[in-house]
Amino acid sequence: MDRSLDAILRPRSIAVVGASRLERSIGREILHNLIEYGFTGSVYPINPGAPAIHSIKAYPSLRDLPEPVDLAVIVVPRPAVPGVVDDALARGVRGLVVITAGYKEAGEEGGREEQALRDRVRAAGVRMVGPNCMGVINTDPEIRMNATFAATRPERGSVGFMSQSGALGEVILARAHEIGLGIAYFVSMGNKADISGNDLIEAWEDDPRVNVILMYLESFGNPAKFAAITRRVTRKKPILAVKSGRTAAGARAAFSHTGAMAGTEIAVETLFDQCGVLRAGTMAEMFTLATALAHQPLPAGNRVAILTNAGGPAIMATDACATLGLQVAELAPETQAALRRVLVPEASVHNPVDMIASADAARYAAALEILVADRSIDGLIVVFVSPIMINALEVARAIIAAGRGARLPILTCFMGKEQGQQGVEELRQAGIPAYLFPEEAARAMAGLDRYRRIRERPEGRVPDLPVDRERAEAVLAAVAAAGRTDLLPEEVARLLTAYGLPVAPSRAAAGAQEAVAAAAALGYPVVVKGIAEGLVHKTERGAVRLDLRTPEEVTAACKAIAAALAPAPLRFQVQTMVRDGHETILGLARDPKFGPLLMFGLGGIFVEVMKDVVFRIPPITDVEAREMVRGIHGYPILAGARGGPKADEGFLVEALLRLARLAVDWPRLAQVDINPLIVGADRARSFVVDARVRLSRGL
Ligand code: COA
């Protein structure tokens, strides 16, 4: 277990610097919470003006303490912070929690102060949470630390929760308390000057008290490190994140399709997806899923049975399950027969199993026993809508009994009137999530299933493909030496072939006569393209003529292109006509914060109209490359849907791996758009027929 944050997460003694005499002040509240929650170590109030705070002897400064302390919680006005930090370091304090605000969030001067604070503690090898935070909680009975000024008393449980917003942290603590979601740790990270979300994930990675990691994030400090850590940790325990700022999609200059489609939002989505981090769209969704993840086992598959005493909610649950990729499959004949024996004749023994309103606790118990034993069911959603004559509490207890040690997850949608609230309470205490609405139960089940798939995903490897780095270097150096950022078609071809991406044979031509000669050398039929500075949508501009079969057709095509693009200065590219394949687009764009993003989709209208594309952050593994190919909605087309031609999938996977390698090897590549790569039935019939490459400026 990572113990580097122990001084903060598991201190044996705490000083509260700025523990105020004033009731309801933050400093006083923190001291009060520490005592009231029953901190198992010693607590020292520090206040220069008071001999005692909250009936406890106070010391004027950290330097006056009779013994060293592990942690200092700092709640003094910002100008006083540096002095307090000096005292803390002098007294051998090992961890700091800085509540004080007015730093980076307040402007430039605060930003400089924060930088100085971080440098100071890092130089001393001391760790710090904050500044501008709400504090830290550890509910471990051996520690019992509530070093926050939150109004809610935290309940013990298995969730490690970090929040970048203090205010939301308070709301979340309150809501968690309401629904019985117990926490192991809560850390309000504030400005994350020293300790980041990455540090906390690593601290909780092997902590047996943490089953689920929840994060509320507003920004990423270091996405690459986050990726490396979460890829590893999500194989051990689920990480569930709410990231605000979803809608800030950034449209980019239209140099490439990839560039236009890849915004920061896509990058975040991709990062989470690739690293197996579950993303909740809303706080409500986060709670829905967290309660299931914290207490229930993972399903072995996606087959769900629904047990109900009312038709409507079960239909809603069924619809929601189907939409979310779960199967509400027919039950095995033996299961149906067994249910028939214990239920009333009016009951339906198909899935959803509707026991009708007369079902009491005994019927629930009997039906549950049968369903839990059925190995063709991976998860159970139990719906109970309280009829007046049924004792809801007894039904809840029947569900709890069935859930004890069950191999599959049981989620409930419990709407009890008669003793219903107590039933819900007992369900929650027993770790069986009780939702109000059927869709929530379905969503939670889908989340459990998604996490199962994340855990089962093969790790894959990044294959070491042979590439010609020297040749690529020579191309890029020549472009830079010429003071250009955009590569000429022949440079693009050299670069891509150096990385093993086959480019359709082509030749440059200054005019029609040279184009005819080039066509003769390449062999008919050919394609003629107009090349002009800044030209992106060649086809729309009339700059591409396909399937030319004679010298006359080539000459006419050159004329027509020249007329369409006039008065732009122009050259031509004559290329072998590639037929019979699927048009795909492979792209690379760089997000200023997240780095390279790889894109894949079907070309033509699929990318332009349907935006049917997937992204990954390189380097990618062979498994991820295949996931990309199979991840687009149009994948069946590539796989030969309805008797259509089949694309060579292995080649496509390799092409993506090669482009990813290019992106990793050459950070100065800003954008690459291979559009289209025509993929035939085998690699010998697959070619890049058009591609654009742009370098970033100043490299
Ligand atoms: N060492 C020890 N105690 C000191 C001190 C020092 N160097 N300097 C001041 N104090 C004491 C004061 O005497 C006072 O105690 P008293 O009331 O008994 O006299 C106490 O510390 C607090 O100082 P005060 O000047 O009253 O400040 P405050 O309570 O108004 O504000 C903060 C202090 C930290 C709360 C405030 O600066 C702040 O940052 N507020 C925002 C916090 C926040 O929102 N954080 C993010 C949450 S998500």
XYZ file of C-alpha atoms and ligand atoms in Angstrom:
747
model
C 0.000 0.000 0.000
C 1.236 3.484 -0.931
C 2.006 5.185 2.392
C 3.422 8.470 1.123
C 0.276 10.361 2.083
C -0.016 8.823 5.533
C 0.800 12.053 7.354
C -2.318 13.515 5.783
C -4.624 10.516 5.489
C -3.605 8.650 8.656
C -2.050 11.171 11.051
C -1.467 10.342 14.698
C -1.589 13.983 15.752
C -3.057 17.137 14.240
C -2.583 20.835 14.878
C -5.300 23.241 13.759
C -3.551 26.509 13.048
C -6.077 29.329 13.179
C -8.461 27.508 15.494
C -10.590 30.485 16.302
C -12.412 31.453 19.457
C -15.299 32.560 17.300
C -18.213 30.155 17.149
C -19.079 29.217 13.553
C -15.708 30.319 12.165
C -14.054 27.785 9.857
C -11.102 27.209 12.178
C -13.332 26.528 15.115
C -15.603 24.209 13.098
C -12.656 22.089 12.013
C -11.456 21.731 15.566
C -14.972 20.918 16.655
C -15.427 18.290 13.922
C -12.131 16.627 14.827
C -13.159 16.290 18.440
C -16.794 15.505 17.832
C -15.958 12.755 15.322
C -13.605 11.255 17.860
C -10.132 11.610 16.349
C -8.057 8.860 17.913
C -4.823 10.887 18.080
C -4.012 14.199 19.764
C -5.381 17.529 18.601
C -3.643 20.853 19.217
C -5.338 24.200 18.622
C -2.880 26.908 17.604
C -3.890 30.503 18.307
C -1.596 33.372 19.300
C -4.297 35.115 21.286
C -6.038 32.455 23.335
C -4.834 30.093 26.081
C -7.559 27.594 25.266
C -9.963 26.923 22.376
C -12.993 24.682 22.661
C -11.878 23.765 26.197
C -8.522 22.518 24.931
C -5.190 24.061 25.759
C -3.996 26.146 22.799
C -0.434 27.055 21.788
C 0.629 30.380 20.297
C 2.494 28.773 17.415
C 3.516 25.393 16.022
C 6.994 26.020 17.386
C 5.584 25.995 20.916
C 4.107 22.515 20.693
C 5.327 20.024 23.318
C 5.729 17.264 20.691
C 5.961 17.053 16.898
C 2.700 16.600 14.971
C 2.070 14.728 11.727
C -0.454 17.091 10.204
C -1.148 20.809 10.362
C -4.498 22.083 9.120
C -3.989 25.718 8.188
C -6.921 28.107 8.566
C -5.248 31.484 8.877
C -5.652 34.455 6.510
C -3.482 34.171 3.397
C -0.797 36.698 4.440
C -0.131 34.616 7.543
C 0.245 31.314 5.681
C 3.967 31.521 4.748
C 4.930 32.151 8.369
C 2.823 29.227 9.533
C 4.389 26.988 6.881
C 7.866 28.020 8.087
C 6.867 27.095 11.630
C 5.448 23.785 10.431
C 8.601 22.841 8.566
C 10.755 23.928 11.477
C 8.698 21.739 13.817
C 8.940 18.678 11.574
C 5.302 18.581 10.463
C 4.991 16.084 7.601
C 1.649 16.960 6.055
C -0.340 20.136 5.445
C -3.964 20.782 4.652
C -4.371 24.386 3.601
C -7.972 25.563 3.845
C -7.131 29.205 3.189
C -8.445 30.604 -0.083
C -7.294 33.501 -2.267
C -4.692 31.685 -4.374
C -4.709 30.676 -8.028
C -8.488 30.910 -8.142
C -8.322 34.573 -7.164
C -5.954 35.877 -9.829
C -2.343 36.381 -10.768
C -0.975 37.442 -7.421
C -2.688 34.490 -5.755
C -1.222 32.269 -8.463
C 2.292 33.441 -7.630
C 1.682 32.897 -3.916
C 0.466 29.407 -4.653
C 3.525 28.634 -6.734
C 5.758 29.840 -3.900
C 3.810 27.736 -1.401
C 4.116 24.642 -3.546
C 7.844 25.174 -4.133
C 8.396 25.644 -0.420
C 6.644 22.438 0.665
C 8.038 20.360 -2.182
C 11.568 21.498 -1.422
C 11.017 20.352 2.162
C 9.609 16.992 1.062
C 6.321 17.682 2.831
C 2.977 16.884 1.219
C 0.089 19.332 0.998
C -3.616 19.195 0.207
C -5.079 22.481 -1.095
C -4.921 25.402 -0.804
C -8.530 26.556 -1.095
C -9.991 23.294 0.127
C -12.495 21.984 2.606
C -10.317 19.410 4.326
C -9.862 15.691 4.681
C -11.814 12.816 6.236
C -10.749 9.289 7.118
C -13.499 7.165 8.684
C -11.195 4.266 9.640
C -12.138 3.390 13.257
C -8.426 3.443 14.075
C -8.146 7.058 12.900
C -11.574 8.703 12.942
C -10.490 11.970 11.409
C -12.930 14.602 10.254
C -10.633 17.509 9.470
C -13.229 19.446 7.490
C -15.759 22.114 8.253
C -18.531 20.069 6.609
C -21.841 20.096 8.393
C -22.493 16.425 7.646
C -21.121 13.734 9.870
C -19.522 11.216 7.537
C -20.708 7.628 7.554
C -18.203 4.809 7.354
C -18.015 2.821 4.129
C -15.840 1.818 1.223
C -15.808 4.822 -1.085
C -12.675 6.897 -1.612
C -14.016 10.228 -2.711
C -12.078 13.205 -4.027
C -13.558 16.491 -5.071
C -12.070 19.471 -6.784
C -14.900 21.616 -5.490
C -15.298 22.080 -1.750
C -18.892 23.245 -1.990
C -19.902 20.257 -4.083
C -18.001 18.068 -1.672
C -20.291 19.224 1.101
C -23.365 18.486 -1.024
C -22.013 15.081 -1.922
C -21.241 14.197 1.681
C -24.768 15.155 2.638
C -26.323 13.147 -0.179
C -24.091 10.138 0.476
C -25.233 10.256 4.080
C -28.893 10.417 3.003
C -28.686 7.354 0.799
C -26.396 5.410 3.077
C -23.348 5.491 0.836
C -20.538 5.198 3.334
C -17.129 6.668 2.704
C -13.651 5.497 3.579
C -11.938 8.784 2.721
C -13.007 12.175 1.531
C -10.431 14.630 0.215
C -11.351 18.103 -0.918
C -8.423 18.748 -3.254
C -8.877 22.485 -3.719
C -6.346 23.934 -6.136
C -4.287 20.708 -6.232
C -1.053 22.657 -5.840
C 0.759 19.589 -4.544
C -1.453 16.552 -4.043
C -3.443 15.741 -7.144
C -6.143 13.284 -8.035
C -3.415 11.025 -9.435
C -1.698 10.894 -6.037
C -4.927 9.954 -4.310
C -5.765 7.232 -6.820
C -2.346 5.732 -6.179
C -2.778 6.046 -2.422
C -6.087 4.154 -2.626
C -5.011 1.661 -5.263
C -4.144 -1.080 -2.788
C -5.982 0.214 0.247
C -8.339 -2.601 1.231
C -10.760 -0.118 2.781
C -11.484 1.443 -0.614
C -13.735 -0.470 -3.020
C -14.713 2.363 -5.299
C -12.937 5.592 -6.187
C -15.165 8.553 -6.943
C -13.852 11.751 -8.411
C -15.418 15.095 -9.113
C -13.035 16.845 -11.492
C -12.906 20.244 -13.092
C -9.509 20.007 -14.730
C -6.694 17.585 -15.466
C -3.225 18.411 -14.259
C -1.385 15.672 -16.087
C -3.525 13.596 -18.465
C -0.663 11.298 -19.504
C 0.041 10.329 -15.902
C -3.689 9.968 -15.229
C -3.896 7.569 -18.169
C -0.998 5.450 -16.978
C -2.316 5.218 -13.413
C -5.990 4.655 -14.195
C -5.273 1.985 -16.801
C -3.641 0.001 -14.024
C -5.983 0.820 -11.148
C -9.274 0.245 -12.995
C -8.268 -3.388 -13.309
C -8.340 -3.582 -9.522
C -11.197 -1.308 -8.506
C -13.687 0.906 -10.292
C -13.027 4.603 -10.759
C -16.112 6.677 -11.352
C -15.709 10.266 -12.452
C -17.869 13.288 -12.953
C -16.000 15.818 -15.021
C -17.663 19.177 -15.392
C -17.282 21.364 -18.449
C -18.726 18.823 -20.851
C -19.976 21.270 -23.402
C -16.823 23.254 -24.058
C -16.181 21.648 -27.439
C -13.539 23.553 -29.343
C -13.935 23.826 -33.091
C -10.614 23.975 -34.851
C -9.445 25.328 -38.189
C -10.711 23.098 -40.966
C -7.318 21.843 -42.107
C -8.379 18.291 -41.418
C -11.501 16.401 -40.529
C -9.735 15.001 -37.527
C -8.766 18.443 -36.276
C -12.309 19.718 -36.641
C -13.834 16.800 -34.786
C -11.341 16.305 -31.989
C -12.114 18.813 -29.223
C -11.018 18.731 -25.614
C -14.339 17.164 -24.696
C -13.655 14.278 -27.065
C -10.208 13.947 -25.556
C -11.635 13.635 -22.030
C -14.241 11.135 -23.164
C -11.574 9.138 -24.987
C -9.200 9.202 -22.056
C -11.850 7.893 -19.648
C -13.023 5.288 -22.085
C -9.579 4.028 -22.953
C -8.429 3.852 -19.346
C -11.599 2.162 -18.106
C -12.765 5.100 -16.008
C -16.540 5.104 -15.727
C -17.988 8.487 -16.441
C -21.199 9.732 -14.907
C -22.961 12.473 -16.821
C -24.581 13.893 -13.711
C -24.181 13.768 -9.956
C -27.404 11.773 -9.753
C -25.958 9.168 -12.089
C -22.781 9.035 -10.061
C -24.716 8.146 -6.914
C -26.852 5.624 -8.747
C -23.804 3.778 -9.945
C -21.632 4.289 -6.871
C -24.128 2.607 -4.556
C -24.190 -0.454 -6.802
C -20.419 -0.591 -7.278
C -19.731 -0.144 -3.582
C -21.835 -3.035 -2.361
C -22.773 -5.461 -5.072
C -20.737 -8.137 -6.857
C -20.145 -7.729 -10.594
C -22.407 -9.674 -12.936
C -20.821 -12.493 -14.923
C -22.583 -11.333 -18.083
C -25.315 -9.015 -19.290
C -28.409 -11.206 -18.786
C -30.835 -9.629 -16.374
C -33.963 -10.997 -14.750
C -36.612 -8.646 -13.439
C -38.885 -9.678 -10.600
C -41.871 -7.461 -9.897
C -45.289 -7.161 -8.355
C -46.444 -4.526 -10.852
C -46.412 -4.433 -14.653
C -45.639 -0.775 -15.429
C -42.332 -0.349 -13.619
C -41.122 -3.722 -14.898
C -41.805 -2.684 -18.487
C -39.901 0.522 -17.878
C -37.015 -1.420 -16.391
C -37.082 -3.825 -19.349
C -36.999 -0.992 -21.892
C -34.202 0.761 -20.044
C -32.176 -2.466 -19.839
C -32.546 -3.076 -23.566
C -31.495 0.486 -24.402
C -28.449 0.166 -22.170
C -27.194 -3.035 -23.743
C -28.514 -5.513 -21.179
C -30.488 -8.606 -22.128
C -33.805 -9.335 -20.482
C -33.668 -12.861 -21.824
C -36.228 -15.658 -21.692
C -35.817 -17.743 -18.534
C -34.793 -21.385 -18.708
C -37.796 -23.767 -18.890
C -36.860 -25.334 -15.521
C -36.825 -21.883 -13.910
C -40.218 -21.081 -15.366
C -41.599 -24.400 -14.161
C -40.204 -23.857 -10.674
C -41.686 -20.363 -10.531
C -45.020 -21.712 -11.705
C -45.051 -24.022 -8.680
C -44.609 -21.194 -6.142
C -46.569 -18.338 -7.725
C -50.280 -17.728 -8.173
C -51.770 -18.869 -11.487
C -52.271 -15.253 -12.666
C -48.543 -14.531 -12.337
C -46.309 -14.350 -15.397
C -43.274 -16.618 -15.175
C -41.631 -15.061 -18.213
C -39.005 -12.377 -17.830
C -40.005 -9.893 -16.356
C -41.534 -12.176 -13.758
C -44.717 -10.453 -12.612
C -46.022 -11.934 -9.377
C -48.908 -9.390 -9.343
C -49.915 -7.152 -6.463
C -50.843 -9.933 -4.056
C -47.222 -11.128 -3.795
C -46.068 -10.936 -0.201
C -42.672 -11.459 1.427
C -42.987 -15.254 1.266
C -43.628 -15.168 -2.499
C -40.720 -12.779 -3.034
C -38.518 -15.122 -1.027
C -39.595 -18.195 -2.986
C -39.188 -16.549 -6.388
C -35.848 -15.021 -5.443
C -34.458 -18.346 -4.331
C -35.254 -19.808 -7.746
C -33.886 -16.862 -9.723
C -30.676 -16.549 -7.726
C -29.956 -20.226 -8.404
C -30.475 -19.906 -12.176
C -27.012 -19.739 -13.787
C -28.411 -18.247 -16.964
C -29.117 -15.031 -15.074
C -26.281 -12.592 -14.377
C -28.121 -9.872 -12.482
C -31.430 -9.305 -10.735
C -33.610 -6.221 -10.593
C -36.308 -6.543 -7.964
C -39.229 -4.152 -8.220
C -41.632 -3.621 -5.361
C -44.501 -1.167 -5.495
C -46.248 -1.285 -2.186
C -49.870 -2.409 -2.184
C -51.679 -1.397 0.991
C -52.149 -4.971 2.232
C -48.502 -6.017 1.890
C -45.899 -5.391 4.571
C -43.059 -3.635 2.727
C -40.553 -4.184 5.502
C -41.002 -7.931 5.333
C -40.533 -7.837 1.559
C -37.331 -5.839 2.061
C -36.116 -8.444 4.530
C -36.894 -11.242 2.097
C -34.761 -9.482 -0.523
C -31.958 -8.985 1.992
C -32.031 -12.671 2.893
C -31.851 -13.663 -0.784
C -28.967 -11.272 -1.353
C -26.840 -12.664 1.464
C -23.783 -14.142 -0.207
C -25.503 -14.193 -3.603
C -23.176 -14.657 -6.568
C -24.991 -12.039 -8.655
C -25.852 -8.376 -8.158
C -29.288 -7.585 -6.782
C -30.628 -4.070 -7.249
C -34.048 -2.941 -6.170
C -36.575 -0.406 -7.164
C -38.463 -0.079 -3.924
C -41.508 2.088 -3.641
C -43.002 1.059 -0.337
C -45.713 2.907 1.548
C -46.499 0.648 4.480
C -43.213 0.655 6.450
C -41.542 1.319 3.122
C -39.040 3.828 4.417
C -37.821 1.417 7.019
C -37.597 -1.245 4.318
C -35.470 1.054 2.186
C -33.287 1.818 5.197
C -32.703 -1.866 5.923
C -32.016 -2.641 2.257
C -29.400 0.079 2.137
C -27.835 -0.994 5.363
C -27.558 -4.487 3.947
C -25.791 -3.056 0.885
C -28.682 -3.598 -1.502
C -29.240 -0.413 -3.474
C -32.841 0.781 -3.347
C -33.753 3.139 -6.159
C -36.912 5.070 -6.588
C -37.230 4.619 -10.342
C -36.799 1.491 -12.458
C -34.545 3.265 -14.977
C -32.078 4.003 -12.206
C -31.836 0.338 -11.321
C -31.307 -0.486 -15.002
C -28.661 2.201 -15.331
C -26.833 0.924 -12.278
C -26.937 -2.647 -13.605
C -25.591 -1.427 -16.949
C -22.787 0.334 -15.079
C -21.869 -2.860 -13.227
C -21.856 -4.707 -16.529
C -19.719 -2.044 -18.138
C -17.199 -2.327 -15.345
C -17.176 -6.102 -15.732
C -16.272 -5.631 -19.392
C -13.540 -3.185 -18.461
C -12.078 -5.747 -16.065
C -12.279 -8.515 -18.629
C -10.783 -6.474 -21.449
C -7.547 -8.113 -22.587
C -4.567 -5.875 -21.934
C -3.071 -6.151 -25.397
C 0.361 -4.876 -26.344
C 1.890 -2.144 -28.400
C 3.652 -4.121 -31.144
C 7.090 -3.031 -32.264
C 6.398 -2.568 -35.974
C 9.339 -2.021 -38.315
C 9.447 1.597 -39.512
C 12.031 3.750 -41.308
C 12.636 6.605 -38.895
C 15.559 8.079 -40.837
C 13.475 8.505 -43.942
C 10.660 10.132 -41.981
C 13.158 12.425 -40.273
C 14.587 13.470 -43.640
C 11.125 14.369 -44.959
C 10.187 16.394 -41.901
C 13.559 18.149 -41.794
C 13.223 19.161 -45.450
C 9.754 20.609 -44.859
C 10.969 22.558 -41.850
C 14.032 23.785 -43.764
C 11.760 25.090 -46.522
C 9.865 27.083 -43.881
C 6.622 25.249 -44.576
C 4.205 23.494 -42.238
C 2.107 21.640 -44.835
C 3.684 18.704 -46.612
C 3.516 18.382 -50.407
C 1.797 15.241 -51.724
C 5.081 13.556 -52.553
C 6.401 14.317 -49.057
C 3.243 12.905 -47.526
C 3.714 9.745 -49.605
C 7.353 9.375 -48.496
C 6.463 9.891 -44.847
C 3.595 7.417 -44.848
C 5.462 4.739 -46.775
C 8.380 5.107 -44.364
C 5.906 3.992 -41.695
C 4.614 1.113 -43.756
C 1.387 2.726 -44.905
C 0.918 1.845 -48.589
C 0.256 4.889 -50.760
C -1.319 4.540 -54.210
C 1.399 5.039 -56.885
C 1.321 8.605 -58.164
C 3.358 11.229 -59.990
C 3.465 14.982 -60.021
C 2.840 16.865 -63.276
C 3.225 20.559 -64.046
C 0.721 20.529 -66.917
C -1.466 18.360 -69.138
C 1.414 17.041 -71.224
C 3.334 15.809 -68.210
C 0.118 14.388 -66.801
C -0.395 12.278 -69.916
C 3.170 11.004 -69.669
C 2.663 10.196 -65.998
C -0.545 8.311 -66.787
C 1.268 6.246 -69.406
C 4.001 5.398 -66.913
C 1.524 4.446 -64.163
C -0.878 2.608 -66.473
C -4.551 3.408 -67.023
C -7.062 3.983 -65.528
C -5.815 6.962 -63.512
C -7.060 9.781 -61.315
C -5.989 13.398 -61.805
C -6.058 15.815 -58.875
C -5.410 19.538 -58.747
C -2.936 20.640 -56.084
C -3.255 24.223 -54.857
C -2.231 25.994 -51.684
C -4.855 25.707 -48.933
C -7.205 23.472 -50.913
C -9.030 21.047 -48.586
C -12.283 19.839 -50.078
C -10.878 18.840 -53.433
C -13.874 16.917 -54.692
C -16.359 19.675 -53.909
C -14.135 22.168 -55.692
C -14.040 20.040 -58.836
C -10.337 19.279 -58.416
C -10.537 15.478 -58.650
C -11.301 13.515 -61.838
C -11.633 9.779 -61.489
C -11.312 6.769 -63.728
C -9.612 8.409 -66.717
C -8.850 5.840 -69.411
C -7.177 7.679 -72.315
C -4.656 10.486 -72.875
C -7.539 12.618 -74.180
C -9.489 12.140 -70.966
C -6.423 13.092 -68.936
C -5.895 16.269 -70.971
C -9.548 17.229 -70.666
C -9.462 16.574 -66.915
C -6.438 18.874 -66.479
C -8.239 21.652 -68.329
C -11.413 21.263 -66.352
C -9.539 21.277 -63.042
C -7.552 24.367 -64.039
C -10.805 26.147 -64.878
C -12.464 25.064 -61.621
C -9.591 26.269 -59.457
C -8.656 29.409 -61.440
C -6.926 31.668 -60.725
C -5.000 29.601 -58.168
C -1.494 28.536 -59.282
C -1.769 24.858 -59.794
C -0.017 21.565 -60.280
C -1.408 18.130 -60.911
C -1.064 14.769 -59.295
C -1.683 11.712 -61.415
C -2.487 8.584 -59.465
C -3.345 4.973 -60.139
C -7.114 4.472 -59.850
C -7.824 2.274 -56.822
C -11.131 0.422 -56.950
C -13.178 -2.002 -55.009
C -12.570 -1.171 -51.417
C -14.060 0.615 -48.455
C -13.156 4.233 -47.940
C -11.895 4.815 -44.436
C -10.457 7.839 -42.697
C -7.537 7.666 -40.295
C -6.503 10.852 -38.597
C -4.339 12.428 -35.989
C -4.872 15.725 -34.191
C -3.237 17.202 -31.137
C -5.084 18.705 -28.224
C -2.992 21.356 -26.478
C -3.518 19.657 -23.130
C -4.107 16.007 -23.965
C -1.615 15.566 -26.762
C -2.267 13.341 -29.752
C -5.674 11.923 -30.574
C -6.091 9.216 -33.153
C -9.311 9.027 -35.152
C -10.875 6.287 -37.240
C -14.064 6.152 -39.284
C -15.565 5.306 -42.609
C -14.846 7.949 -45.224
C -17.164 10.054 -47.324
C -20.610 10.840 -45.925
C -20.012 8.605 -42.922
C -17.452 10.972 -41.548
C -18.866 14.216 -42.903
C -22.559 13.744 -42.259
C -22.851 10.953 -39.726
C -19.678 11.792 -37.799
C -19.329 8.062 -37.209
C -15.801 8.127 -35.818
C -13.933 6.829 -32.787
C -10.883 8.206 -31.020
C -8.007 6.828 -28.980
C -4.973 8.368 -27.383
C -1.692 6.898 -28.660
C 0.246 4.813 -27.965
C -2.448 2.231 -28.583
C -2.345 -1.521 -28.142
C -3.379 -4.059 -30.755
C -6.545 -4.627 -28.712
C -7.355 -0.932 -28.774
C -6.719 -0.671 -32.510
C -9.193 -3.483 -33.064
C -11.669 -1.825 -30.707
C -11.405 1.292 -32.843
C -12.179 -0.592 -36.037
C -15.085 -2.405 -34.428
C -16.222 0.612 -32.462
C -17.809 2.581 -35.296
C -21.490 2.109 -36.029
C -20.624 1.347 -39.642
C -18.401 -1.606 -38.740
C -20.825 -4.162 -40.242
C -20.222 -2.502 -43.602
C -16.491 -3.223 -43.303
C -17.285 -6.762 -42.196
C -19.262 -7.370 -45.398
C -22.838 -6.682 -44.297
C -25.563 -7.934 -46.639
C -23.146 -9.698 -48.923
C -21.024 -6.596 -49.557
C -17.237 -6.773 -49.953
C -15.205 -7.474 -46.837
C -12.353 -5.206 -45.808
C -9.049 -6.686 -44.603
C -9.504 -5.967 -40.898
C -6.034 -7.119 -39.940
C -4.531 -4.630 -42.346
C -6.716 -1.843 -40.975
C -5.700 -2.638 -37.401
C -2.053 -2.542 -38.428
C -2.549 0.742 -40.297
C -3.928 2.324 -37.114
C -1.023 0.983 -35.074
C 1.374 2.446 -37.617
C -0.279 5.854 -37.564
C -0.239 5.780 -33.756
C 3.474 4.999 -33.877
C 4.032 7.919 -36.244
C 2.209 10.193 -33.784
C 4.293 9.006 -30.850
C 7.609 9.175 -32.730
C 7.090 12.678 -34.133
C 5.533 15.138 -31.701
C 5.939 17.878 -34.290
C 3.209 16.282 -36.437
C 0.228 18.467 -35.626
C -2.401 16.954 -37.894
C -2.628 14.007 -40.224
C -5.675 13.200 -42.294
C -5.535 10.010 -44.302
C -8.751 10.346 -46.214
C -9.380 8.000 -47.726
C -7.442 4.887 -47.034
C -9.186 2.478 -49.379
C -9.246 -0.952 -47.780
C -9.724 -3.891 -50.098
C -10.104 -7.592 -49.468
C -6.390 -7.887 -48.744
C -3.449 -5.599 -48.120
C -2.180 -5.788 -51.680
C -5.372 -4.080 -52.745
C -5.405 -1.435 -50.000
C -3.977 2.063 -50.500
C -3.879 5.545 -49.088
C -5.194 7.621 -51.982
C -5.230 11.009 -50.346
C -3.619 12.391 -47.218
C -2.671 15.698 -45.700
C -0.029 16.314 -43.099
C 0.691 19.498 -41.167
C 3.551 20.196 -38.784
C 3.175 22.456 -35.812
C 4.820 25.829 -36.118
C 8.033 26.621 -34.331
C 9.395 23.106 -34.040
N -1.185 31.416 13.710
C -2.201 30.936 14.415
N -3.397 31.527 14.485
C -3.549 32.654 13.810
C -2.527 33.219 13.050
C -1.303 32.542 13.010
N -0.264 33.002 12.315
N -2.980 34.345 12.502
C -4.277 34.464 12.868
N -4.611 33.438 13.659
C -5.901 33.149 14.290
C -6.672 34.382 14.554
O -6.301 34.975 15.776
C -8.094 33.886 14.560
O -8.484 33.406 15.811
P -9.414 34.291 16.767
O -10.697 34.451 16.027
O -9.556 33.473 17.980
O -8.670 35.553 16.967
C -8.049 32.719 13.609
O -6.676 32.429 13.394
C -8.660 33.061 12.268
O -8.143 34.258 11.783
P -9.069 35.395 11.214
O -8.216 36.574 10.962
O -10.278 35.553 12.041
O -9.455 34.780 9.828
P -10.847 34.225 9.338
O -11.329 33.114 10.154
O -11.757 35.360 9.064
O -10.385 33.653 7.927
C -9.740 31.845 6.600
C -9.394 32.682 7.797
C -8.621 30.879 6.355
C -11.028 31.097 6.896
C -9.944 32.770 5.375
O -8.764 33.500 5.135
C -10.264 32.028 4.137
O -9.391 31.694 3.361
N -11.569 31.760 3.898
C -12.002 30.974 2.793
C -11.812 29.514 3.068
C -12.391 28.691 1.971
O -13.435 28.981 1.457
N -11.679 27.624 1.577
C -12.111 26.790 0.520
C -13.219 25.953 0.949
S -13.737 24.879 -0.306
